[in-house]
Each structure stands twice: as C-alpha cells, then as structure tokens.
Amino acid sequence: MRFGFEKLAQDGAARAGVIHTPRGEIRTPAFMPVGTAATVKAMMPESVRATGADILLGNTYHLMLRPGAERIDRLGGLHRFMNWERPILTDSGGFQVMSLAGLRKLTEQGVTFKSHIDGSKHELTPERSMEIQRLLGSDIVMCFDECPALPASDKAVAESMRLSMRWAARSKDAFGDRPGHALFGIMQGGVTPELREESAEALKAIGFDGYAVGGLAVGEGQEAMFGVLDYATGFLPEDRPRYLMGVGKPDDIVGAVKRGIDMMDCVLPSRSGRTGQVFTRHGVVNIKNARHQDDPRPLDEACGCPACRNYSRAYLHHVFRSQEIISSMLLTWHNLHYFQVIMAEMRAAISEGRFSAWEAAFHAARAEGDIEPL
Ligand SMILES: [Zn+2]
C-alpha cells in the first residue's frame, strides 16, 4: 500500500482529509504529540492513542544520540521499540542541532556538532539524516534542512534557504523509492514572500509526498506567522498534505488550519502538563494557583478525559504541589485530549461547511475565561 493524501472537504482555505499509510489512516487536520525520546512523556502509548492521536512525532537528533539509530534498528525499529504501531513522523535533526547541540560547524556538506549529552562528536548530512530515519522506520521522513537563527538579514535567510533546497534534492536522492513511506520537503524563506515562493518552486520541481512550512514558530510572533501562512500555503500543491512544524498554542493551531494547514506538532500540551499549565475551552488554567485547593469541580465539566471525569481541581492542585508523578500523567492526558478535541471539532466543522461559526465559538469560549472561584 502506498502513501496518499485525500482531501475530503474544504471550507474557505481550511481543509479536511485523510492521509493513508500502511500503518493506518491519519485524519487531517491532525495534531501530532511529540515523543522526543521514544516516549510521549508521562503517557503510555495506548493512552496517547486514547486521546485521539493518529500519529506521533519522534526526534532524530535525540534518538541518534541516545539510544542510537542502529540500536533501534537492531531492536526492530522505533514502532516496536516504543510500542506504537501507528504512523510516526520523524524530523530531520537539523532544527534541533541548531537549537541544542554545542560547537556546530555548518558546511555545504552538512553539520558537525557535539552532543549536548556527552560532548561526543557527530555529523548530520542529508544522506545521514535519511539513513537514520530509515533505520528508525519512520513513516513520514523529513528533508534535512537548515533554519537560520532569528533575527537574520534577508541575505542570510536567502542563502540559508538555497542551501536547504540543495539539501532537499540530496535528501530526495538518498531517500530513494520506498513504497508506503513518505518524504516531505520543507519550505523556508523567513517572512519574505519572494523567498517563500522561490523555495516552494524549488521543492515542487524536486517533487515530494508532502510539504512542510519551516522556519516559523521560532519567535516571530503569531501575527507574522499568520502573515506568512496567508500567502505561503497558496504556493504549495493542493493535492499534498501541508505540515506546519512546531505549532503551537490552541489559537495558533486554529489560525493555521484556517489558512490551509493539515498537520502540526508541538511539545506544548505535554510539556505544559508537567508544569501545571492546563489548556481548556476557556483558556489557560494554572493548577498550582491556590484558588483550586478547595475546589471539588473538574478542570472542565465538558471534557471526557480521565483527569476531568475522575478528579477534582483540588486533587489535581494537591498532586501538582506534592510533585506526585500522577500530576504529570493526568495533566498531560488532559492537554493532549483537549488538543485532539479541537482537531476533531475542526474536522467536523470543515466537513459541514461551518468552520467560521466554529471558530467564532472557539474564541468566544476563551474570552469568557475560566470558571469563577468558589
Ligand atoms: Zn480533561
């Protein structure tokens, strides 16, 4: 069975569809939880699935350093290793080398760097990134690219983008023909329309199974990000999935879907679950706040997750303050569940041609704010 994308409905620029893979269907718009080190922190894989996730993301940079791609391959691949049989997308390692590794050296060939774990020296090139993602057994493989640190001059952004396009061609060559697996290209070009268009044209000439919008959600702000998406998705093919990398907060996700994005990933729901930050229909709730300590009500009356069905705000406050492990488990579950609820509601709204009304209700509920203290 081959990889394929089917657009089922469109409402304005927002699209609903399905990505077919041998490991199962991915309903779009899709939110991908991040399983950095072969685990979505504080969650069992079956719990991740129970939140409604069809696919999760693994990080090439982390996995190549520890436990190592060759070791994961010997142990049967990443799906088996982490007990997640559904689709996995892996990033190329490029972005995290730029943001995490020490002593980087960038050349036309690739990047050499020192591990942030033990200082050991490594090299990532388009060819090595494709090899690692093949060893992991990734279903959706990302091209190796470079993302310049902001702020950067137009000249620097252009040079970086063109390097990434040469690396995209090398990634495609190295990926080869792998039926059932997909390779996505990554559009760069910062916030400059001409560079975004040049990048998209270069990628389309190479030809990919899907197209990501890279170089956003790196501190430019929501307005600038939406500004790019307003025109950039229009440079991409209609019949391929579009992936916005590293996004985001609930309102970022809704705004991206509105502008024609089909896939997103972010550590925010899981990371926030561990720091006591909870996302609900009514905005952000900080569970460590003392206002919750006598409150017998759930986080969100309408939420069907275990944290909301079975526990009070008072309990969640207590276990967070006591640094009990169940706090991270419950709050992460709630956050991931809520993100998947947003996706499911958007898919339904797009299919039924009422996305604008849904979006207005989404913002209205957030504007109301959290329930009044008792
Ligand atoms: Zn909940």
mmCIF file of C-alpha atoms and ligand atoms in Angstrom:
data_model
loop_
_atom_site.group_PDB
_atom_site.id
_atom_site.type_symbol
_atom_site.label_atom_id
_atom_site.label_comp_id
_atom_site.label_asym_id
_atom_site.label_seq_id
_atom_site.Cartn_x
_atom_site.Cartn_y
_atom_site.Cartn_z
ATOM 1 C CA MET A 1 0.000 0.000 0.000
ATOM 2 C CA ARG A 2 1.272 3.397 -0.944
ATOM 3 C CA PHE A 3 1.215 6.647 0.970
ATOM 4 C CA GLY A 4 -1.519 9.006 -0.167
ATOM 5 C CA PHE A 5 -3.494 12.109 0.764
ATOM 6 C CA GLU A 6 -7.185 12.532 0.089
ATOM 7 C CA LYS A 7 -8.865 15.894 0.557
ATOM 8 C CA LEU A 8 -12.441 15.250 1.660
ATOM 9 C CA ALA A 9 -13.747 18.772 2.223
ATOM 10 C CA GLN A 10 -12.723 22.397 2.034
ATOM 11 C CA ASP A 11 -14.250 25.407 3.756
ATOM 12 C CA GLY A 12 -12.554 28.665 2.828
ATOM 13 C CA ALA A 13 -8.857 27.737 2.880
ATOM 14 C CA ALA A 14 -9.375 25.135 5.639
ATOM 15 C CA ARG A 15 -9.147 21.516 4.512
ATOM 16 C CA ALA A 16 -10.304 18.226 5.991
ATOM 17 C CA GLY A 17 -8.957 14.959 4.678
ATOM 18 C CA VAL A 18 -7.168 11.738 5.372
ATOM 19 C CA ILE A 19 -3.617 10.526 4.866
ATOM 20 C CA HIS A 20 -3.431 6.834 4.013
ATOM 21 C CA THR A 21 -0.422 4.886 5.233
ATOM 22 C CA PRO A 22 0.239 1.155 5.663
ATOM 23 C CA ARG A 23 0.189 1.749 9.429
ATOM 24 C CA GLY A 24 -3.224 3.357 9.441
ATOM 25 C CA GLU A 25 -5.083 6.485 8.485
ATOM 26 C CA ILE A 26 -4.262 9.964 9.723
ATOM 27 C CA ARG A 27 -7.303 12.206 9.893
ATOM 28 C CA THR A 28 -6.496 15.797 8.967
ATOM 29 C CA PRO A 29 -6.191 18.426 10.221
ATOM 30 C CA ALA A 30 -4.001 16.355 12.541
ATOM 31 C CA PHE A 31 -2.154 17.252 15.705
ATOM 32 C CA MET A 32 0.917 15.115 16.391
ATOM 33 C CA PRO A 33 2.048 14.720 20.018
ATOM 34 C CA VAL A 34 5.821 14.804 20.379
ATOM 35 C CA GLY A 35 7.575 11.643 21.548
ATOM 36 C CA THR A 36 11.065 13.111 21.726
ATOM 37 C CA ALA A 37 12.995 10.207 23.265
ATOM 38 C CA ALA A 38 10.723 7.366 22.054
ATOM 39 C CA THR A 39 8.068 8.312 24.596
ATOM 40 C CA VAL A 40 5.427 10.980 24.938
ATOM 41 C CA LYS A 41 6.481 11.942 28.447
ATOM 42 C CA ALA A 42 4.164 10.737 31.246
ATOM 43 C CA MET A 43 1.930 8.843 28.790
ATOM 44 C CA MET A 44 1.604 5.165 27.887
ATOM 45 C CA PRO A 45 1.292 4.737 24.089
ATOM 46 C CA GLU A 46 -2.224 3.334 24.470
ATOM 47 C CA SER A 47 -3.129 6.474 26.426
ATOM 48 C CA VAL A 48 -1.769 8.669 23.637
ATOM 49 C CA ARG A 49 -3.953 6.732 21.216
ATOM 50 C CA ALA A 50 -6.951 7.076 23.548
ATOM 51 C CA THR A 51 -6.665 10.874 23.333
ATOM 52 C CA GLY A 52 -7.390 10.520 19.597
ATOM 53 C CA ALA A 53 -3.885 10.841 18.154
ATOM 54 C CA ASP A 54 -3.392 9.025 14.825
ATOM 55 C CA ILE A 55 0.338 9.774 14.542
ATOM 56 C CA LEU A 56 3.155 10.984 16.743
ATOM 57 C CA LEU A 57 6.495 12.617 16.147
ATOM 58 C CA GLY A 58 9.964 11.344 17.025
ATOM 59 C CA ASN A 59 13.121 13.434 17.133
ATOM 60 C CA THR A 60 16.035 12.243 15.017
ATOM 61 C CA TYR A 61 18.561 14.337 16.927
ATOM 62 C CA HIS A 62 17.665 12.847 20.313
ATOM 63 C CA LEU A 63 17.278 9.270 19.084
ATOM 64 C CA MET A 64 20.558 9.249 17.105
ATOM 65 C CA LEU A 65 22.440 10.300 20.236
ATOM 66 C CA ARG A 66 20.573 8.055 22.653
ATOM 67 C CA PRO A 67 19.941 5.129 22.269
ATOM 68 C CA GLY A 68 21.261 5.369 18.662
ATOM 69 C CA ALA A 69 19.507 4.676 15.358
ATOM 70 C CA GLU A 70 21.451 1.460 14.642
ATOM 71 C CA ARG A 71 20.465 0.080 18.061
ATOM 72 C CA ILE A 72 16.778 0.890 17.491
ATOM 73 C CA ASP A 73 17.000 -0.798 14.090
ATOM 74 C CA ARG A 74 18.517 -3.947 15.644
ATOM 75 C CA LEU A 75 15.658 -3.955 18.156
ATOM 76 C CA GLY A 76 13.056 -3.972 15.411
ATOM 77 C CA GLY A 77 12.579 -0.279 14.652
ATOM 78 C CA LEU A 78 11.063 2.623 16.528
ATOM 79 C CA HIS A 79 7.419 1.451 16.370
ATOM 80 C CA ARG A 80 8.229 -1.824 18.072
ATOM 81 C CA PHE A 81 10.808 -0.283 20.409
ATOM 82 C CA MET A 82 8.308 2.192 21.860
ATOM 83 C CA ASN A 83 5.174 0.048 21.370
ATOM 84 C CA TRP A 84 3.415 2.452 18.988
ATOM 85 C CA GLU A 85 2.190 0.631 15.906
ATOM 86 C CA ARG A 86 0.538 3.586 14.224
ATOM 87 C CA PRO A 87 2.319 6.111 11.964
ATOM 88 C CA ILE A 88 5.380 8.032 13.143
ATOM 89 C CA LEU A 89 6.825 11.176 11.606
ATOM 90 C CA THR A 90 10.445 11.960 12.352
ATOM 91 C CA ASP A 91 12.080 15.334 11.964
ATOM 92 C CA SER A 92 15.441 15.512 10.208
ATOM 93 C CA GLY A 93 17.519 16.511 13.207
ATOM 94 C CA GLY A 94 18.510 19.789 11.565
ATOM 95 C CA PHE A 95 16.427 22.128 13.673
ATOM 96 C CA GLN A 96 17.465 20.561 16.967
ATOM 97 C CA VAL A 97 21.141 20.521 16.049
ATOM 98 C CA MET A 98 20.822 24.275 15.583
ATOM 99 C CA SER A 99 18.974 24.796 18.850
ATOM 100 C CA LEU A 100 20.507 22.203 21.223
ATOM 101 C CA ALA A 101 23.916 20.957 20.143
ATOM 102 C CA GLY A 102 27.181 22.599 21.101
ATOM 103 C CA LEU A 103 30.032 23.650 18.802
ATOM 104 C CA ARG A 104 28.241 23.391 15.479
ATOM 105 C CA LYS A 105 30.053 23.718 12.185
ATOM 106 C CA LEU A 106 27.937 24.222 9.097
ATOM 107 C CA THR A 107 29.284 23.493 5.600
ATOM 108 C CA GLU A 108 27.794 22.680 2.210
ATOM 109 C CA GLN A 109 28.177 19.025 3.145
ATOM 110 C CA GLY A 110 26.193 19.182 6.400
ATOM 111 C CA VAL A 111 26.632 19.930 10.092
ATOM 112 C CA THR A 112 29.162 18.609 12.575
ATOM 113 C CA PHE A 113 28.337 19.104 16.230
ATOM 114 C CA LYS A 114 28.936 17.980 19.764
ATOM 115 C CA SER A 115 26.243 16.058 21.642
ATOM 116 C CA HIS A 116 24.562 18.003 24.429
ATOM 117 C CA ILE A 117 24.549 14.733 26.424
ATOM 118 C CA ASP A 118 28.219 13.701 26.499
ATOM 119 C CA GLY A 119 30.098 16.074 24.198
ATOM 120 C CA SER A 120 30.750 13.332 21.607
ATOM 121 C CA LYS A 121 31.244 14.486 18.012
ATOM 122 C CA HIS A 122 28.660 13.705 15.316
ATOM 123 C CA GLU A 123 27.858 14.635 11.732
ATOM 124 C CA LEU A 124 24.472 15.105 10.139
ATOM 125 C CA THR A 125 24.142 15.413 6.392
ATOM 126 C CA PRO A 126 21.097 14.965 4.166
ATOM 127 C CA GLU A 127 22.305 11.422 3.433
ATOM 128 C CA ARG A 128 22.907 10.517 7.090
ATOM 129 C CA SER A 129 19.572 12.015 8.149
ATOM 130 C CA MET A 130 17.767 9.867 5.554
ATOM 131 C CA GLU A 131 19.699 6.803 6.753
ATOM 132 C CA ILE A 132 18.814 7.440 10.407
ATOM 133 C CA GLN A 133 15.135 7.987 9.629
ATOM 134 C CA ARG A 134 15.136 4.756 7.578
ATOM 135 C CA LEU A 135 16.765 2.863 10.478
ATOM 136 C CA LEU A 136 14.115 4.229 12.829
ATOM 137 C CA GLY A 137 11.417 3.008 10.422
ATOM 138 C CA SER A 138 9.724 6.381 10.199
ATOM 139 C CA ASP A 139 6.569 6.534 8.056
ATOM 140 C CA ILE A 140 6.925 10.218 7.232
ATOM 141 C CA VAL A 141 10.512 11.339 6.765
ATOM 142 C CA MET A 142 11.500 14.987 6.761
ATOM 143 C CA CYS A 143 14.156 16.506 4.499
ATOM 144 C CA PHE A 144 17.324 17.684 6.169
ATOM 145 C CA ASP A 145 17.254 21.464 6.255
ATOM 146 C CA GLU A 146 18.748 24.460 7.935
ATOM 147 C CA CYS A 147 16.758 27.036 9.841
ATOM 148 C CA PRO A 148 18.626 30.285 10.447
ATOM 149 C CA ALA A 149 18.514 31.825 13.897
ATOM 150 C CA LEU A 150 16.400 34.981 14.028
ATOM 151 C CA PRO A 151 16.786 37.856 13.592
ATOM 152 C CA ALA A 152 18.615 37.322 10.304
ATOM 153 C CA SER A 153 19.176 39.578 7.294
ATOM 154 C CA ASP A 154 17.300 38.909 4.036
ATOM 155 C CA LYS A 155 20.613 37.888 2.513
ATOM 156 C CA ALA A 156 21.294 35.356 5.262
ATOM 157 C CA VAL A 157 17.744 33.969 5.038
ATOM 158 C CA ALA A 158 18.059 33.628 1.248
ATOM 159 C CA GLU A 159 21.436 31.875 1.438
ATOM 160 C CA SER A 160 20.175 29.518 4.118
ATOM 161 C CA MET A 161 17.010 28.744 2.138
ATOM 162 C CA ARG A 162 19.015 27.961 -1.007
ATOM 163 C CA LEU A 163 21.305 25.667 0.961
ATOM 164 C CA SER A 164 18.207 23.901 2.318
ATOM 165 C CA MET A 165 16.891 23.477 -1.241
ATOM 166 C CA ARG A 166 20.175 21.849 -2.330
ATOM 167 C CA TRP A 167 19.914 19.618 0.727
ATOM 168 C CA ALA A 168 16.297 18.829 -0.200
ATOM 169 C CA ALA A 169 17.459 17.499 -3.589
ATOM 170 C CA ARG A 170 20.151 15.393 -1.860
ATOM 171 C CA SER A 171 17.550 14.160 0.665
ATOM 172 C CA LYS A 172 15.279 13.032 -2.175
ATOM 173 C CA ASP A 173 18.141 11.182 -3.885
ATOM 174 C CA ALA A 174 19.178 9.493 -0.648
ATOM 175 C CA PHE A 175 15.601 8.601 0.306
ATOM 176 C CA GLY A 176 15.149 6.650 -2.933
ATOM 177 C CA ASP A 177 11.982 4.741 -3.696
ATOM 178 C CA ARG A 178 10.326 3.390 -0.556
ATOM 179 C CA PRO A 179 6.671 2.443 -1.183
ATOM 180 C CA GLY A 180 4.478 3.107 1.831
ATOM 181 C CA HIS A 181 6.875 5.696 3.219
ATOM 182 C CA ALA A 182 6.702 9.403 2.526
ATOM 183 C CA LEU A 183 9.299 12.140 2.207
ATOM 184 C CA PHE A 184 8.263 15.720 2.935
ATOM 185 C CA GLY A 185 10.071 18.805 1.670
ATOM 186 C CA ILE A 186 10.406 21.859 3.912
ATOM 187 C CA MET A 187 9.740 25.362 2.639
ATOM 188 C CA GLN A 188 11.994 28.066 4.086
ATOM 189 C CA GLY A 189 12.424 31.757 3.302
ATOM 190 C CA GLY A 190 11.594 33.550 6.543
ATOM 191 C CA VAL A 191 8.927 36.237 6.275
ATOM 192 C CA THR A 192 9.772 37.275 2.693
ATOM 193 C CA PRO A 193 7.130 36.277 0.098
ATOM 194 C CA GLU A 194 9.601 36.125 -2.811
ATOM 195 C CA LEU A 195 11.879 33.760 -0.903
ATOM 196 C CA ARG A 196 8.956 31.576 0.200
ATOM 197 C CA GLU A 197 7.807 31.308 -3.407
ATOM 198 C CA GLU A 198 11.306 30.537 -4.665
ATOM 199 C CA SER A 199 11.595 27.817 -2.024
ATOM 200 C CA ALA A 200 8.204 26.306 -2.877
ATOM 201 C CA GLU A 201 9.037 26.240 -6.590
ATOM 202 C CA ALA A 202 12.358 24.526 -5.904
ATOM 203 C CA LEU A 203 10.633 21.875 -3.778
ATOM 204 C CA LYS A 204 7.861 21.267 -6.296
ATOM 205 C CA ALA A 205 10.476 20.795 -9.035
ATOM 206 C CA ILE A 206 12.076 18.049 -6.927
ATOM 207 C CA GLY A 207 8.681 16.555 -6.023
ATOM 208 C CA PHE A 208 7.638 15.422 -2.541
ATOM 209 C CA ASP A 209 4.815 13.434 -0.927
ATOM 210 C CA GLY A 210 4.016 16.362 1.354
ATOM 211 C CA TYR A 211 5.247 19.866 2.076
ATOM 212 C CA ALA A 212 6.127 21.482 5.382
ATOM 213 C CA VAL A 213 6.278 25.148 6.210
ATOM 214 C CA GLY A 214 9.515 25.542 8.155
ATOM 215 C CA GLY A 215 11.175 28.485 9.813
ATOM 216 C CA LEU A 216 8.043 29.633 11.652
ATOM 217 C CA ALA A 217 7.156 29.371 15.346
ATOM 218 C CA VAL A 218 10.712 30.397 16.114
ATOM 219 C CA GLY A 219 9.886 33.619 17.928
ATOM 220 C CA GLU A 220 8.477 35.755 15.114
ATOM 221 C CA GLY A 221 5.076 36.078 16.816
ATOM 222 C CA GLN A 222 1.610 34.913 15.818
ATOM 223 C CA GLU A 223 0.814 37.882 13.582
ATOM 224 C CA ALA A 224 3.961 37.402 11.499
ATOM 225 C CA MET A 225 3.362 33.649 11.337
ATOM 226 C CA PHE A 226 -0.226 34.077 10.120
ATOM 227 C CA GLY A 227 1.038 36.734 7.711
ATOM 228 C CA VAL A 228 3.330 34.174 6.065
ATOM 229 C CA LEU A 229 0.670 31.442 6.055
ATOM 230 C CA ASP A 230 -1.793 33.826 4.373
ATOM 231 C CA TYR A 231 0.198 33.517 1.157
ATOM 232 C CA ALA A 232 2.651 30.628 1.639
ATOM 233 C CA THR A 233 0.155 27.752 1.631
ATOM 234 C CA GLY A 234 -1.007 29.030 -1.770
ATOM 235 C CA PHE A 235 2.465 28.242 -3.194
ATOM 236 C CA LEU A 236 2.045 24.563 -2.262
ATOM 237 C CA PRO A 237 0.265 21.823 -4.253
ATOM 238 C CA GLU A 238 -3.445 21.314 -3.452
ATOM 239 C CA ASP A 239 -3.178 17.547 -3.517
ATOM 240 C CA ARG A 240 -0.417 17.058 -0.939
ATOM 241 C CA PRO A 241 -0.544 17.405 2.858
ATOM 242 C CA ARG A 242 0.825 20.625 4.352
ATOM 243 C CA TYR A 243 2.614 20.486 7.657
ATOM 244 C CA LEU A 244 3.364 23.459 9.909
ATOM 245 C CA MET A 245 6.288 22.468 12.105
ATOM 246 C CA GLY A 246 6.404 23.184 15.829
ATOM 247 C CA VAL A 247 2.959 24.790 16.234
ATOM 248 C CA GLY A 248 1.554 25.546 18.684
ATOM 249 C CA LYS A 249 -0.915 27.036 21.148
ATOM 250 C CA PRO A 250 -4.609 26.247 20.551
ATOM 251 C CA ASP A 251 -5.274 29.596 18.846
ATOM 252 C CA ASP A 252 -2.141 29.153 16.659
ATOM 253 C CA ILE A 253 -3.439 25.756 15.566
ATOM 254 C CA VAL A 254 -6.896 27.078 14.722
ATOM 255 C CA GLY A 255 -5.421 30.003 12.784
ATOM 256 C CA ALA A 256 -3.096 27.684 10.860
ATOM 257 C CA VAL A 257 -5.908 25.301 9.897
ATOM 258 C CA LYS A 258 -7.951 28.292 8.783
ATOM 259 C CA ARG A 259 -5.066 29.146 6.429
ATOM 260 C CA GLY A 260 -4.845 25.700 4.833
ATOM 261 C CA ILE A 261 -2.512 23.711 7.109
ATOM 262 C CA ASP A 262 -3.220 19.968 7.534
ATOM 263 C CA MET A 263 -0.693 18.801 10.140
ATOM 264 C CA MET A 264 1.011 20.253 13.204
ATOM 265 C CA ASP A 265 3.156 19.123 16.107
ATOM 266 C CA CYS A 266 4.163 20.750 19.361
ATOM 267 C CA VAL A 267 5.592 19.839 22.768
ATOM 268 C CA LEU A 268 3.315 22.412 24.391
ATOM 269 C CA PRO A 269 0.444 20.170 25.623
ATOM 270 C CA SER A 270 2.797 17.554 27.073
ATOM 271 C CA ARG A 271 5.409 19.956 28.435
ATOM 272 C CA SER A 272 2.747 22.191 29.964
ATOM 273 C CA GLY A 273 1.160 19.152 31.584
ATOM 274 C CA ARG A 274 4.331 18.741 33.595
ATOM 275 C CA THR A 275 4.476 22.389 34.642
ATOM 276 C CA GLY A 276 0.854 22.664 35.768
ATOM 277 C CA GLN A 277 -0.370 24.684 32.789
ATOM 278 C CA VAL A 278 -3.710 23.372 31.562
ATOM 279 C CA PHE A 279 -5.447 24.232 28.283
ATOM 280 C CA THR A 280 -9.243 24.250 28.330
ATOM 281 C CA ARG A 281 -12.077 25.624 26.214
ATOM 282 C CA HIS A 282 -11.930 28.643 28.497
ATOM 283 C CA GLY A 283 -8.240 29.345 28.048
ATOM 284 C CA VAL A 284 -5.270 28.549 30.256
ATOM 285 C CA VAL A 285 -5.671 27.382 33.854
ATOM 286 C CA ASN A 286 -2.714 27.285 36.219
ATOM 287 C CA ILE A 287 -3.369 24.363 38.549
ATOM 288 C CA LYS A 288 -0.776 25.441 41.096
ATOM 289 C CA ASN A 289 -2.808 28.541 41.914
ATOM 290 C CA ALA A 290 -4.207 28.416 45.489
ATOM 291 C CA ARG A 291 -7.740 29.181 44.220
ATOM 292 C CA HIS A 292 -8.082 25.486 43.289
ATOM 293 C CA GLN A 293 -7.178 23.950 46.655
ATOM 294 C CA ASP A 294 -10.760 23.594 47.960
ATOM 295 C CA ASP A 295 -12.467 23.300 44.569
ATOM 296 C CA PRO A 296 -14.345 19.990 44.087
ATOM 297 C CA ARG A 297 -15.202 20.757 40.444
ATOM 298 C CA PRO A 298 -13.372 19.234 37.455
ATOM 299 C CA LEU A 299 -10.976 21.220 35.302
ATOM 300 C CA ASP A 300 -13.570 21.267 32.560
ATOM 301 C CA GLU A 301 -17.111 19.918 33.051
ATOM 302 C CA ALA A 302 -17.416 19.135 29.345
ATOM 303 C CA CYS A 303 -14.112 17.258 28.980
ATOM 304 C CA GLY A 304 -14.187 13.469 28.716
ATOM 305 C CA CYS A 305 -10.569 12.823 29.763
ATOM 306 C CA PRO A 306 -9.714 10.831 32.927
ATOM 307 C CA ALA A 307 -8.384 13.921 34.732
ATOM 308 C CA CYS A 308 -11.721 15.694 34.294
ATOM 309 C CA ARG A 309 -14.019 12.681 34.717
ATOM 310 C CA ASN A 310 -12.447 11.296 37.879
ATOM 311 C CA TYR A 311 -10.621 14.055 39.742
ATOM 312 C CA SER A 312 -11.301 17.460 41.246
ATOM 313 C CA ARG A 313 -9.314 20.631 40.794
ATOM 314 C CA ALA A 314 -8.459 20.285 44.493
ATOM 315 C CA TYR A 315 -6.876 16.876 43.898
ATOM 316 C CA LEU A 316 -5.010 17.978 40.772
ATOM 317 C CA HIS A 317 -3.738 21.016 42.701
ATOM 318 C CA HIS A 318 -2.634 18.800 45.594
ATOM 319 C CA VAL A 319 -0.732 16.243 43.491
ATOM 320 C CA PHE A 320 0.923 19.011 41.489
ATOM 321 C CA ARG A 321 2.061 20.809 44.648
ATOM 322 C CA SER A 322 3.221 17.495 46.123
ATOM 323 C CA GLN A 323 5.175 16.770 42.926
ATOM 324 C CA GLU A 324 3.444 13.430 42.557
ATOM 325 C CA ILE A 325 4.023 11.637 39.240
ATOM 326 C CA ILE A 326 0.282 11.257 38.672
ATOM 327 C CA SER A 327 0.090 15.036 38.310
ATOM 328 C CA SER A 328 2.140 14.954 35.084
ATOM 329 C CA MET A 329 0.184 11.917 33.886
ATOM 330 C CA LEU A 330 -3.263 13.439 34.391
ATOM 331 C CA LEU A 331 -2.489 16.961 33.217
ATOM 332 C CA THR A 332 -0.637 15.726 30.122
ATOM 333 C CA TRP A 333 -3.541 13.430 29.294
ATOM 334 C CA HIS A 334 -5.999 16.285 29.655
ATOM 335 C CA ASN A 335 -3.940 18.643 27.490
ATOM 336 C CA LEU A 336 -3.389 16.086 24.719
ATOM 337 C CA HIS A 337 -7.077 15.154 24.863
ATOM 338 C CA TYR A 338 -8.115 18.790 24.584
ATOM 339 C CA PHE A 339 -5.841 19.378 21.573
ATOM 340 C CA GLN A 340 -7.355 16.326 19.862
ATOM 341 C CA VAL A 341 -10.872 17.568 20.660
ATOM 342 C CA ILE A 342 -10.047 20.818 18.875
ATOM 343 C CA MET A 343 -8.814 18.864 15.843
ATOM 344 C CA ALA A 344 -11.902 16.611 15.775
ATOM 345 C CA GLU A 345 -14.228 19.595 16.082
ATOM 346 C CA MET A 346 -12.410 21.414 13.277
ATOM 347 C CA ARG A 347 -12.556 18.351 11.010
ATOM 348 C CA ALA A 348 -16.306 18.114 11.587
ATOM 349 C CA ALA A 349 -16.848 21.853 11.106
ATOM 350 C CA ILE A 350 -14.866 21.917 7.844
ATOM 351 C CA SER A 351 -16.733 18.859 6.545
ATOM 352 C CA GLU A 352 -20.061 20.510 7.324
ATOM 353 C CA GLY A 353 -19.083 23.918 5.950
ATOM 354 C CA ARG A 354 -19.372 25.767 9.253
ATOM 355 C CA PHE A 355 -15.734 26.456 10.109
ATOM 356 C CA SER A 356 -16.238 30.222 10.572
ATOM 357 C CA ALA A 357 -19.049 29.683 13.079
ATOM 358 C CA TRP A 358 -16.979 27.091 14.911
ATOM 359 C CA GLU A 359 -14.002 29.443 15.028
ATOM 360 C CA ALA A 360 -16.138 32.271 16.425
ATOM 361 C CA ALA A 361 -17.463 29.967 19.169
ATOM 362 C CA PHE A 362 -13.914 28.792 19.949
ATOM 363 C CA HIS A 363 -12.726 32.369 20.511
ATOM 364 C CA ALA A 364 -15.897 33.337 22.419
ATOM 365 C CA ALA A 365 -15.436 30.477 24.908
ATOM 366 C CA ARG A 366 -11.831 31.520 25.501
ATOM 367 C CA ALA A 367 -12.866 35.138 26.003
ATOM 368 C CA GLU A 368 -15.231 34.076 28.812
ATOM 369 C CA GLY A 369 -12.247 32.900 30.828
ATOM 370 C CA ASP A 370 -12.040 30.160 33.444
ATOM 371 C CA ILE A 371 -14.911 29.435 35.863
ATOM 372 C CA GLU A 372 -15.291 31.775 38.819
ATOM 373 C CA PRO A 373 -13.574 30.641 42.038
ATOM 374 C CA LEU A 374 -15.949 29.082 44.573
HETATM 375 ZN ZN ZN B 1 -9.913 16.898 30.678
#
